[in-house]
C-alpha cells in the first residue's frame, strides 16, 4: 500500500493454538433451540456490550472474546487509512445491528414457541458472526473487501428498523395478552357481582336493586318501582338516624327541632321525632319529583327525554356505588347527578345546621365548588340517599306516557283514608291503630309521599293527629288532597 497513507495499527500474532476458534464450531444449525439460545446469549453479551473505551481495545475484545484459548496480539504499525477504517467499522456496526435484529427475533419466537422462527433467527446470527469473523481475518491478512460507508449505513439502518418492527410486534403481543387477561378478569368480576347480588337478595329482601338486574323496558311493571321506592326510603331513614346523632352530639333540643318542622302538629311521644325529620327530608328530596328536570335550570335538557333514555340511565347507574359516581369518569349522567346532589344538599343542610354540627362550613364550601366532594360519613350518607332518589326518578319516567304515573301527598287536616294512606303509627301497634268512632282522625303531615303507577296505588305514609273534620254541604273543607 502507498507509504504516504496515514499509519494505523494492527495486531501481530505471537502465538496460535491448534484448536479452531469457537466461531467455527457454530457451523451446525441442528442443535436444540434452547442450547443455541444459551450459547448465543453468552457470545452476544460479550459482542454487544464491550467494556473497553477505545476502538483498538474494542477490536482486541472481538479477537479474544471466545471462551477457549485462541490467540494473543500486540499493536504494530500498519498503513490502513482513516477512510478504510471508517468503512470497516461501518460494516462491523451493520453486522452488529443485524445480530441484534436476529436476536430480537429469537426472543420473540420463544413465546409462543415457534421452532421454525427460532431456527431462522439462529441461522441469521451465525451468518453475521461468520461475517464478523471474516472481517477480522481480512483485517489481519490485509485482504479486506470493503464496501462503501453509505452502503454499510443503509444495512445498519435496515437492521435497526427490523429490530424496531420485531419489538413493536412483541409489544403488540403483550398488549393482546393483557387485553385477554382483562376480559377474563372482567368476566370473573361480573360473575362474582352476580353472586353477591343473589346473596344480597336473600339476606336483605326488598332492600337492594339486585332483583332488577337484567330488566328490560318492555318488562317494567309497578313491582319494580315499589322495589326501587323501598330502596330509596331505606337510605332516607338511614340519613335521618345520622342527622339525629349529630343533633344530639351538638346539644340540640330534639323536641323543639321536631316541632319546628311541623309547628301545628302535636308531638305525642319523643319516639315520634324521627317521623318529623323523615318528613322534612322527604319534602325536600321529593320536591318537584313530578318534573323531568326537578324544576332545576341546569337539568332543562331532560325535559326532552323519552322513557327509553330515562331507563337507560337507570340501568347504567344502578350498579355504580356513590364513590364510583363521584370519582369516576365524567359523562352527561354523572355531571347532571352531581349538580342535583349539590343543589339538594345546599337546600336541605342550612349553614347554621352545618356550623352547629361541624364547627365550620368546609363541607358546604367544597360542595359549592363542584370540583370535589367530602369523604365524610355525613356527606356520603346524604350522597347515597340522593343517588337512590335519582334512580327512583329515572325509573318513574321510564314508564312513559302510555302508563300514567303520579306522585301525591296530603296536607295537614286531610281526612284519613285507608285507601290512599298508611298510618306510620300502625307499625307500633302491630297494625291495630284504629280510628275512634266518635272523632275523625286527620293528617298531621305526610311522611313519605304516595305514588300511582298505572292502576297500582302505593299508599302515602302519614302521621295522624286528632281533630274534628268539618263538612259543609257534603264537602270536606279543612283538608286538601293533591
Tab-separated table of C-alpha atoms in Angstrom:
chain	number	residue	atom	x	y	z
A	1	UNK	CA	0.000	0.000	0.000
A	2	UNK	CA	1.096	3.631	-0.522
A	3	UNK	CA	3.556	4.738	2.136
A	4	UNK	CA	2.085	8.246	2.010
A	5	UNK	CA	-1.052	6.990	3.618
A	6	UNK	CA	-1.516	7.735	7.275
A	7	UNK	CA	-0.335	4.908	9.541
A	8	UNK	CA	-2.746	2.976	11.700
A	9	UNK	CA	-2.194	-0.012	13.984
A	10	UNK	CA	-2.824	-3.707	13.669
A	11	UNK	CA	-2.278	-6.726	15.854
A	12	UNK	CA	0.707	-9.028	15.415
A	13	UNK	CA	0.275	-12.645	16.284
A	14	UNK	CA	2.638	-14.026	18.884
A	15	UNK	CA	1.100	-17.423	19.400
A	16	UNK	CA	-1.523	-19.503	17.605
A	17	UNK	CA	-3.176	-22.518	19.146
A	18	UNK	CA	-4.004	-25.532	17.038
A	19	UNK	CA	-7.618	-25.588	18.178
A	20	UNK	CA	-10.154	-23.859	15.985
A	21	UNK	CA	-11.729	-20.654	17.257
A	22	UNK	CA	-15.189	-21.030	18.818
A	23	UNK	CA	-16.894	-19.267	15.926
A	24	UNK	CA	-16.040	-22.196	13.660
A	25	UNK	CA	-17.911	-24.542	15.959
A	26	UNK	CA	-21.218	-22.846	15.150
A	27	UNK	CA	-21.451	-24.317	11.637
A	28	UNK	CA	-24.173	-26.721	12.601
A	29	UNK	CA	-27.722	-25.387	12.987
A	30	UNK	CA	-29.190	-28.691	14.055
A	31	UNK	CA	-28.678	-28.199	17.783
A	32	UNK	CA	-31.682	-27.727	20.018
A	33	UNK	CA	-33.204	-24.225	20.259
A	34	UNK	CA	-32.539	-23.944	23.967
A	35	UNK	CA	-28.826	-24.905	23.639
A	36	UNK	CA	-28.348	-22.425	20.786
A	37	UNK	CA	-30.088	-19.750	22.791
A	38	UNK	CA	-27.697	-20.165	25.736
A	39	UNK	CA	-24.596	-20.160	23.521
A	40	UNK	CA	-25.738	-17.106	21.606
A	41	UNK	CA	-26.590	-15.259	24.792
A	42	UNK	CA	-23.058	-15.662	26.140
A	43	UNK	CA	-21.419	-14.674	22.871
A	44	UNK	CA	-23.707	-11.731	22.185
A	45	UNK	CA	-23.340	-10.355	25.680
A	46	UNK	CA	-19.610	-10.024	25.011
A	47	UNK	CA	-20.048	-8.773	21.480
A	48	UNK	CA	-22.818	-6.217	22.072
A	49	UNK	CA	-21.650	-4.855	25.429
A	50	UNK	CA	-17.862	-4.252	25.253
A	51	UNK	CA	-16.253	-2.901	28.373
A	52	UNK	CA	-13.412	-1.109	26.569
A	53	UNK	CA	-13.356	2.580	25.901
A	54	UNK	CA	-11.477	2.979	22.610
A	55	UNK	CA	-11.640	1.416	19.176
A	56	UNK	CA	-8.381	-0.515	19.455
A	57	UNK	CA	-9.412	-2.163	22.720
A	58	UNK	CA	-12.850	-2.916	21.246
A	59	UNK	CA	-11.171	-4.739	18.325
A	60	UNK	CA	-8.970	-6.555	20.827
A	61	UNK	CA	-12.124	-7.735	22.669
A	62	UNK	CA	-13.533	-9.115	19.421
A	63	UNK	CA	-10.402	-11.137	18.848
A	64	UNK	CA	-10.159	-12.520	22.388
A	65	UNK	CA	-13.874	-12.941	23.271
A	66	UNK	CA	-14.063	-16.732	22.832
A	67	UNK	CA	-14.255	-18.905	25.911
A	68	UNK	CA	-11.418	-21.229	24.767
A	69	UNK	CA	-7.770	-20.150	24.359
A	70	UNK	CA	-7.199	-18.729	20.895
A	71	UNK	CA	-4.663	-16.010	20.182
A	72	UNK	CA	-2.803	-13.146	21.784
A	73	UNK	CA	-1.921	-9.932	19.933
A	74	UNK	CA	0.049	-6.749	20.294
A	75	UNK	CA	-0.051	-3.460	18.339
A	76	UNK	CA	2.330	-2.822	15.443
A	77	UNK	CA	2.135	-0.035	12.878
A	78	UNK	CA	0.150	-0.577	9.688
A	79	UNK	CA	-0.977	1.536	6.776
A	80	UNK	CA	-4.824	1.454	6.929
A	81	UNK	CA	-6.256	4.871	6.139
A	82	UNK	CA	-8.981	6.534	8.165
A	83	UNK	CA	-11.414	6.088	5.235
A	84	UNK	CA	-10.726	2.360	5.153
A	85	UNK	CA	-11.156	2.104	8.904
A	86	UNK	CA	-14.405	4.053	8.681
A	87	UNK	CA	-15.654	1.604	6.065
A	88	UNK	CA	-14.538	-1.335	8.209
A	89	UNK	CA	-16.284	-0.027	11.291
A	90	UNK	CA	-19.392	0.721	9.223
A	91	UNK	CA	-19.537	-2.908	8.109
A	92	UNK	CA	-18.885	-4.054	11.652
A	93	UNK	CA	-21.708	-1.969	13.129
A	94	UNK	CA	-24.032	-3.094	10.333
A	95	UNK	CA	-23.307	-6.706	11.296
A	96	UNK	CA	-23.854	-5.935	14.979
A	97	UNK	CA	-27.233	-4.372	14.151
A	98	UNK	CA	-28.145	-7.456	12.119
A	99	UNK	CA	-27.203	-9.668	15.060
A	100	UNK	CA	-29.381	-7.566	17.352
A	101	UNK	CA	-32.318	-7.902	14.950
A	102	UNK	CA	-31.856	-11.672	14.695
A	103	UNK	CA	-31.534	-11.954	18.477
A	104	UNK	CA	-34.736	-9.951	18.945
A	105	UNK	CA	-36.477	-12.319	16.537
A	106	UNK	CA	-35.092	-15.243	18.511
A	107	UNK	CA	-36.558	-13.847	21.737
A	108	UNK	CA	-39.920	-13.188	20.101
A	109	UNK	CA	-40.085	-16.778	18.857
A	110	UNK	CA	-39.756	-18.160	22.395
A	111	UNK	CA	-43.337	-17.223	23.353
A	112	UNK	CA	-45.366	-18.531	21.712
A	113	UNK	CA	-42.831	-21.200	20.816
A	114	UNK	CA	-42.055	-21.176	17.076
A	115	UNK	CA	-39.293	-23.674	16.152
A	116	UNK	CA	-39.044	-22.532	12.519
A	117	UNK	CA	-38.597	-18.909	13.513
A	118	UNK	CA	-36.035	-19.910	16.146
A	119	UNK	CA	-34.010	-21.872	13.572
A	120	UNK	CA	-34.198	-18.962	11.106
A	121	UNK	CA	-33.018	-16.471	13.730
A	122	UNK	CA	-30.255	-18.839	14.837
A	123	UNK	CA	-29.023	-19.149	11.253
A	124	UNK	CA	-29.073	-15.360	10.833
A	125	UNK	CA	-26.985	-14.881	13.983
A	126	UNK	CA	-24.444	-17.498	12.886
A	127	UNK	CA	-24.213	-15.914	9.421
A	128	UNK	CA	-23.495	-12.481	10.846
A	129	UNK	CA	-20.946	-13.848	13.306
A	130	UNK	CA	-19.163	-15.504	10.388
A	131	UNK	CA	-19.162	-12.183	8.579
A	132	UNK	CA	-17.581	-10.522	11.617
A	133	UNK	CA	-15.025	-13.334	11.737
A	134	UNK	CA	-14.233	-12.782	8.048
A	135	UNK	CA	-13.739	-9.075	8.727
A	136	UNK	CA	-11.303	-9.957	11.500
A	137	UNK	CA	-9.299	-12.326	9.287
A	138	UNK	CA	-9.268	-9.852	6.437
A	139	UNK	CA	-8.113	-7.112	8.777
A	140	UNK	CA	-5.038	-9.068	9.863
A	141	UNK	CA	-4.299	-10.598	6.475
A	142	UNK	CA	-4.627	-7.258	4.653
A	143	UNK	CA	-7.286	-8.732	2.360
A	144	UNK	CA	-10.332	-6.706	3.390
A	145	UNK	CA	-13.115	-6.392	0.848
A	146	UNK	CA	-14.677	-3.167	1.978
A	147	UNK	CA	-17.991	-1.709	0.865
A	148	UNK	CA	-18.831	1.965	0.840
A	149	UNK	CA	-19.684	3.589	4.194
A	150	UNK	CA	-23.050	4.648	2.777
A	151	UNK	CA	-23.958	1.063	1.945
A	152	UNK	CA	-22.965	-0.029	5.434
A	153	UNK	CA	-25.136	2.699	6.944
A	154	UNK	CA	-28.075	1.561	4.831
A	155	UNK	CA	-27.621	-2.030	6.018
A	156	UNK	CA	-27.314	-0.846	9.624
A	157	UNK	CA	-30.468	1.268	9.433
A	158	UNK	CA	-32.332	-1.601	7.772
A	159	UNK	CA	-31.360	-3.909	10.635
A	160	UNK	CA	-32.344	-1.305	13.217
A	161	UNK	CA	-35.706	-0.892	11.522
A	162	UNK	CA	-36.195	-4.650	11.608
A	163	UNK	CA	-35.341	-4.639	15.317
A	164	UNK	CA	-37.936	-1.944	15.988
A	165	UNK	CA	-40.545	-3.856	13.984
A	166	UNK	CA	-39.884	-7.004	15.989
A	167	UNK	CA	-40.025	-5.030	19.239
A	168	UNK	CA	-43.297	-3.471	18.117
A	169	UNK	CA	-44.739	-6.925	17.396
A	170	UNK	CA	-43.601	-8.061	20.825
A	171	UNK	CA	-45.317	-5.117	22.482
A	172	UNK	CA	-48.480	-5.692	20.445
A	173	UNK	CA	-48.436	-9.324	21.510
A	174	UNK	CA	-48.064	-8.258	25.148
A	175	UNK	CA	-50.973	-5.819	24.774
A	176	UNK	CA	-53.169	-8.534	23.244
A	177	UNK	CA	-52.254	-10.852	26.083
A	178	UNK	CA	-53.092	-8.200	28.674
A	179	UNK	CA	-56.388	-7.487	26.909
A	180	UNK	CA	-57.272	-11.172	27.065
A	181	UNK	CA	-56.442	-11.246	30.761
A	182	UNK	CA	-58.519	-8.114	31.311
A	183	UNK	CA	-61.521	-9.619	29.527
A	184	UNK	CA	-61.174	-12.782	31.597
A	185	UNK	CA	-60.925	-10.823	34.858
A	186	UNK	CA	-63.925	-8.694	33.937
A	187	UNK	CA	-65.920	-11.836	33.269
A	188	UNK	CA	-64.914	-13.219	36.668
A	189	UNK	CA	-65.812	-9.904	38.315
A	190	UNK	CA	-69.208	-9.908	36.636
A	191	UNK	CA	-69.890	-13.428	37.891
A	192	UNK	CA	-68.790	-12.501	41.406
A	193	UNK	CA	-71.012	-9.398	41.380
A	194	UNK	CA	-73.916	-11.554	40.269
A	195	UNK	CA	-73.327	-13.963	43.153
A	196	UNK	CA	-73.050	-11.036	45.583
A	197	UNK	CA	-76.362	-9.641	44.374
A	198	UNK	CA	-78.003	-13.038	44.752
A	199	UNK	CA	-76.747	-13.219	48.332
A	200	UNK	CA	-77.940	-9.652	48.984
A	201	UNK	CA	-81.404	-10.561	47.726
A	202	UNK	CA	-81.542	-13.470	50.169
A	203	UNK	CA	-80.072	-11.525	53.094
A	204	UNK	CA	-81.948	-8.247	52.504
A	205	UNK	CA	-85.151	-8.983	50.598
A	206	UNK	CA	-86.641	-5.797	49.151
A	207	UNK	CA	-83.676	-3.674	50.263
A	208	UNK	CA	-81.476	-3.890	47.166
A	209	UNK	CA	-81.927	-3.445	43.428
A	210	UNK	CA	-80.405	-6.845	42.656
A	211	UNK	CA	-83.825	-8.112	41.574
A	212	UNK	CA	-83.798	-5.550	38.754
A	213	UNK	CA	-80.677	-6.973	37.090
A	214	UNK	CA	-81.399	-7.902	33.504
A	215	UNK	CA	-84.571	-5.826	33.458
A	216	UNK	CA	-85.877	-4.686	30.053
A	217	UNK	CA	-88.063	-1.681	29.385
A	218	UNK	CA	-90.790	-3.872	27.903
A	219	UNK	CA	-90.970	-5.876	31.145
A	220	UNK	CA	-91.107	-2.898	33.503
A	221	UNK	CA	-94.029	-3.054	35.955
A	222	UNK	CA	-95.166	-1.381	39.230
A	223	UNK	CA	-93.476	-4.071	41.338
A	224	UNK	CA	-90.105	-2.894	40.074
A	225	UNK	CA	-90.954	0.676	41.026
A	226	UNK	CA	-92.040	-0.428	44.507
A	227	UNK	CA	-88.685	-2.185	44.948
A	228	UNK	CA	-86.816	0.998	43.985
A	229	UNK	CA	-89.028	3.087	46.306
A	230	UNK	CA	-88.251	0.878	49.299
A	231	UNK	CA	-84.588	1.074	48.360
A	232	UNK	CA	-84.752	4.885	48.446
A	233	UNK	CA	-86.790	5.106	51.660
A	234	UNK	CA	-84.305	2.869	53.488
A	235	UNK	CA	-81.497	5.294	52.663
A	236	UNK	CA	-83.646	8.232	53.825
A	237	UNK	CA	-84.209	6.572	57.196
A	238	UNK	CA	-80.501	5.846	57.494
A	239	UNK	CA	-79.710	9.517	56.931
A	240	UNK	CA	-82.378	10.518	59.471
A	241	UNK	CA	-80.589	8.427	62.110
A	242	UNK	CA	-77.295	10.028	61.112
A	243	UNK	CA	-78.792	13.511	61.396
A	244	UNK	CA	-80.324	12.752	64.807
A	245	UNK	CA	-76.924	11.575	66.073
A	246	UNK	CA	-75.326	14.863	65.008
A	247	UNK	CA	-78.156	16.854	66.606
A	248	UNK	CA	-77.725	15.074	69.921
A	249	UNK	CA	-73.942	15.457	69.783
A	250	UNK	CA	-74.335	19.188	69.050
A	251	UNK	CA	-76.664	19.583	72.062
A	252	UNK	CA	-79.873	20.380	70.193
A	253	UNK	CA	-83.277	20.377	71.883
A	254	UNK	CA	-84.715	17.452	69.925
A	255	UNK	CA	-88.387	18.120	70.740
A	256	UNK	CA	-88.043	21.760	69.727
A	257	UNK	CA	-86.303	20.752	66.494
A	258	UNK	CA	-89.104	18.320	65.611
A	259	UNK	CA	-91.851	20.859	66.377
A	260	UNK	CA	-90.065	23.420	64.206
A	261	UNK	CA	-90.574	21.131	61.207
A	262	UNK	CA	-94.358	20.916	61.706
A	263	UNK	CA	-95.310	23.641	64.223
A	264	UNK	CA	-99.034	22.961	64.314
A	265	UNK	CA	-98.858	19.213	64.901
A	266	UNK	CA	-98.756	17.810	68.420
A	267	UNK	CA	-95.739	15.635	69.180
A	268	UNK	CA	-97.339	12.735	71.029
A	269	UNK	CA	-94.140	10.974	72.036
A	270	UNK	CA	-90.419	11.592	71.828
A	271	UNK	CA	-90.055	8.378	69.842
A	272	UNK	CA	-92.107	10.011	67.069
A	273	UNK	CA	-89.483	12.688	66.423
A	274	UNK	CA	-87.897	10.606	63.650
A	275	UNK	CA	-91.158	10.888	61.638
A	276	UNK	CA	-90.883	14.677	61.749
A	277	UNK	CA	-87.302	14.614	60.485
A	278	UNK	CA	-88.089	11.974	57.858
A	279	UNK	CA	-90.928	14.178	56.621
A	280	UNK	CA	-88.549	17.153	56.424
A	281	UNK	CA	-86.052	15.221	54.310
A	282	UNK	CA	-88.685	13.678	52.017
A	283	UNK	CA	-90.296	17.071	51.470
A	284	UNK	CA	-87.006	18.397	50.054
A	285	UNK	CA	-85.798	15.287	48.224
A	286	UNK	CA	-89.167	14.691	46.501
A	287	UNK	CA	-89.795	18.355	45.759
A	288	UNK	CA	-90.757	18.731	42.044
A	289	UNK	CA	-90.298	14.988	41.627
A	290	UNK	CA	-93.103	15.000	39.043
A	291	UNK	CA	-90.989	17.153	36.709
A	292	UNK	CA	-88.342	15.601	34.479
A	293	UNK	CA	-85.820	18.295	35.394
A	294	UNK	CA	-86.733	18.590	39.102
A	295	UNK	CA	-87.523	22.226	38.242
A	296	UNK	CA	-83.762	22.869	38.166
A	297	UNK	CA	-82.490	25.133	35.411
A	298	UNK	CA	-79.327	23.137	34.749
A	299	UNK	CA	-81.406	19.982	34.070
A	300	UNK	CA	-83.737	21.526	31.489
A	301	UNK	CA	-82.423	19.304	28.692
A	302	UNK	CA	-84.023	16.317	30.433
A	303	UNK	CA	-87.463	17.698	29.596
A	304	UNK	CA	-86.865	16.416	26.053
A	305	UNK	CA	-86.001	12.890	27.179
A	306	UNK	CA	-88.260	9.946	26.433
A	307	UNK	CA	-88.851	6.877	28.591
A	308	UNK	CA	-86.087	4.901	26.858
A	309	UNK	CA	-83.400	7.403	27.773
A	310	UNK	CA	-84.503	7.550	31.412
A	311	UNK	CA	-84.497	3.748	31.565
A	312	UNK	CA	-81.025	3.532	30.014
A	313	UNK	CA	-79.704	5.947	32.621
A	314	UNK	CA	-81.317	3.919	35.397
A	315	UNK	CA	-79.711	0.682	34.189
A	316	UNK	CA	-76.321	2.368	33.719
A	317	UNK	CA	-76.212	3.938	37.175
A	318	UNK	CA	-77.917	1.423	39.434
A	319	UNK	CA	-74.881	-0.862	39.699
A	320	UNK	CA	-72.465	2.005	40.465
A	321	UNK	CA	-71.813	2.920	44.076
A	322	UNK	CA	-71.652	6.519	45.188
A	323	UNK	CA	-67.839	6.726	45.146
A	324	UNK	CA	-67.744	5.470	41.572
A	325	UNK	CA	-70.238	8.160	40.596
A	326	UNK	CA	-68.345	10.960	42.326
A	327	UNK	CA	-64.798	9.911	41.457
A	328	UNK	CA	-65.277	8.119	38.123
A	329	UNK	CA	-65.120	9.435	34.593
A	330	UNK	CA	-67.156	12.478	33.675
A	331	UNK	CA	-70.151	11.956	31.382
A	332	UNK	CA	-73.544	13.601	30.965
A	333	UNK	CA	-75.195	11.278	33.502
A	334	UNK	CA	-72.686	11.798	36.304
A	335	UNK	CA	-72.370	15.557	35.711
A	336	UNK	CA	-76.129	16.089	35.982
A	337	UNK	CA	-76.334	13.890	39.060
A	338	UNK	CA	-73.555	15.877	40.755
A	339	UNK	CA	-75.410	19.121	40.060
A	340	UNK	CA	-78.602	17.624	41.511
A	341	UNK	CA	-76.678	16.342	44.532
A	342	UNK	CA	-75.155	19.744	45.262
A	343	UNK	CA	-78.464	21.587	44.837
A	344	UNK	CA	-80.317	19.267	47.218
A	345	UNK	CA	-77.568	19.366	49.842
A	346	UNK	CA	-77.423	23.153	49.894
A	347	UNK	CA	-81.223	23.260	50.125
A	348	UNK	CA	-81.539	20.729	52.948
A	349	UNK	CA	-78.474	21.396	55.088
A	350	UNK	CA	-78.611	25.041	56.084
A	351	UNK	CA	-75.452	26.930	57.001
A	352	UNK	CA	-76.460	27.166	60.674
A	353	UNK	CA	-77.043	23.412	60.821
A	354	UNK	CA	-73.650	22.540	59.340
A	355	UNK	CA	-71.878	25.105	61.500
A	356	UNK	CA	-73.535	23.626	64.589
A	357	UNK	CA	-72.631	20.054	63.608
A	358	UNK	CA	-69.017	20.551	62.494
A	359	UNK	CA	-67.941	23.998	63.694
A	360	UNK	CA	-67.180	25.211	60.173
A	361	UNK	CA	-68.603	25.357	56.648
A	362	UNK	CA	-65.795	23.481	54.911
A	363	UNK	CA	-68.034	20.737	53.525
A	364	UNK	CA	-70.576	23.230	52.241
A	365	UNK	CA	-67.903	25.303	50.516
A	366	UNK	CA	-66.330	22.207	48.982
A	367	UNK	CA	-69.683	21.067	47.582
A	368	UNK	CA	-70.349	24.521	46.163
A	369	UNK	CA	-67.123	24.361	44.158
A	370	UNK	CA	-68.385	21.300	42.218
A	371	UNK	CA	-64.754	20.196	41.821
A	372	UNK	CA	-64.550	17.674	44.628
A	373	UNK	CA	-66.696	16.229	47.392
A	374	UNK	CA	-66.112	15.480	51.086
A	375	UNK	CA	-65.407	11.908	52.085
A	376	UNK	CA	-67.089	12.240	55.489
A	377	UNK	CA	-69.694	9.803	56.790
A	378	UNK	CA	-72.197	12.672	56.890
A	379	UNK	CA	-71.864	13.657	53.263
A	380	UNK	CA	-71.539	10.094	51.957
A	381	UNK	CA	-74.767	9.207	53.762
A	382	UNK	CA	-76.506	12.136	52.104
A	383	UNK	CA	-74.973	11.349	48.695
A	384	UNK	CA	-76.152	7.731	48.826
A	385	UNK	CA	-79.671	8.911	49.660
A	386	UNK	CA	-79.576	11.359	46.736
A	387	UNK	CA	-78.346	8.596	44.416
A	388	UNK	CA	-81.288	6.358	45.277
A	389	UNK	CA	-83.833	9.161	44.865
A	390	UNK	CA	-82.248	9.988	41.498
A	391	UNK	CA	-82.574	6.344	40.414
A	392	UNK	CA	-86.207	6.290	41.543
A	393	UNK	CA	-86.842	9.425	39.499
A	394	UNK	CA	-85.296	7.776	36.411
A	395	UNK	CA	-87.490	4.714	36.879
A	396	UNK	CA	-90.547	6.923	37.474
A	397	UNK	CA	-90.240	8.447	33.996
A	398	UNK	CA	-89.304	5.125	32.385
A	399	UNK	CA	-92.988	4.138	32.332
A	400	UNK	CA	-93.753	6.684	29.622
A	401	UNK	CA	-96.995	8.405	28.700
A	402	UNK	CA	-98.902	5.205	27.952
A	403	UNK	CA	-98.725	4.193	31.621
A	404	UNK	CA	-99.792	7.073	33.814
A	405	UNK	CA	-97.599	7.731	36.834
A	406	UNK	CA	-98.065	10.353	39.535
A	407	UNK	CA	-96.826	11.327	42.986
A	408	UNK	CA	-99.103	12.700	45.718
A	409	UNK	CA	-99.090	13.836	49.337
A	410	UNK	CA	-101.658	15.104	51.824
A	411	UNK	CA	-101.827	18.444	53.534
A	412	UNK	CA	-102.399	18.929	57.195
A	413	UNK	CA	-106.030	18.363	58.178
A	414	UNK	CA	-106.910	15.920	55.399
A	415	UNK	CA	-109.252	13.152	56.486
A	416	UNK	CA	-107.534	9.784	56.881
A	417	UNK	CA	-108.269	7.335	54.043
A	418	UNK	CA	-107.237	3.709	54.306
A	419	UNK	CA	-107.186	3.516	50.510
A	420	UNK	CA	-104.673	6.293	49.881
A	421	UNK	CA	-102.847	6.448	53.212
A	422	UNK	CA	-100.853	4.291	55.577
A	423	UNK	CA	-100.641	5.306	59.239
A	424	UNK	CA	-96.979	5.292	60.311
A	425	UNK	CA	-98.076	4.578	63.891
A	426	UNK	CA	-99.807	1.376	62.837
A	427	UNK	CA	-96.439	-0.394	62.899
A	428	UNK	CA	-96.049	0.417	66.604
A	429	UNK	CA	-99.426	-1.106	67.454
A	430	UNK	CA	-98.983	-4.130	65.197
A	431	UNK	CA	-101.440	-2.725	62.683
A	432	UNK	CA	-104.090	-2.180	65.354
A	433	UNK	CA	-104.252	1.601	65.131
A	434	UNK	CA	-107.996	2.185	64.825
A	435	UNK	CA	-109.952	5.320	64.104
A	436	UNK	CA	-112.321	6.151	67.009
A	437	UNK	CA	-115.999	6.134	66.131
A	438	UNK	CA	-116.812	9.473	67.792
A	439	UNK	CA	-113.973	11.510	66.308
A	440	UNK	CA	-112.328	11.516	62.869
A	441	UNK	CA	-108.565	11.216	62.542
A	442	UNK	CA	-106.880	13.741	60.288
A	443	UNK	CA	-103.452	14.011	58.719
A	444	UNK	CA	-100.846	15.853	60.749
A	445	UNK	CA	-98.299	15.692	57.912
A	446	UNK	CA	-97.142	13.398	55.137
A	447	UNK	CA	-94.028	11.427	55.996
A	448	UNK	CA	-93.426	9.688	52.642
A	449	UNK	CA	-95.411	10.626	49.518
A	450	UNK	CA	-97.569	8.119	47.687
A	451	UNK	CA	-97.393	7.047	44.044
A	452	UNK	CA	-99.728	5.781	41.390
A	453	UNK	CA	-98.211	3.651	38.632
A	454	UNK	CA	-100.806	2.707	36.072
A	455	UNK	CA	-103.609	1.027	38.007
A	456	UNK	CA	-101.382	0.326	41.020
A	457	UNK	CA	-101.629	2.625	44.035
A	458	UNK	CA	-98.769	2.911	46.527
A	459	UNK	CA	-100.078	4.467	49.743
A	460	UNK	CA	-98.589	7.628	51.222
A	461	UNK	CA	-97.257	7.235	54.758
A	462	UNK	CA	-98.819	9.846	57.064
A	463	UNK	CA	-98.588	10.906	60.703
A	464	UNK	CA	-102.072	11.357	62.166
A	465	UNK	CA	-103.323	13.874	64.677
A	466	UNK	CA	-106.721	14.158	66.325
A	467	UNK	CA	-109.163	16.741	65.047
A	468	UNK	CA	-112.809	17.264	64.161
A	469	UNK	CA	-113.395	17.245	60.447
A	470	UNK	CA	-115.778	19.981	59.276
A	471	UNK	CA	-118.188	19.179	56.438
A	472	UNK	CA	-120.331	21.757	54.598
A	473	UNK	CA	-122.908	20.555	52.084
A	474	UNK	CA	-121.225	17.184	51.945
A	475	UNK	CA	-117.801	18.681	51.245
A	476	UNK	CA	-114.685	18.437	53.420
A	477	UNK	CA	-113.393	21.980	53.965
A	478	UNK	CA	-110.380	21.597	56.263
A	479	UNK	CA	-108.386	19.092	54.216
A	480	UNK	CA	-106.804	19.056	50.823
A	481	UNK	CA	-105.739	16.214	48.570
A	482	UNK	CA	-103.093	16.808	45.937
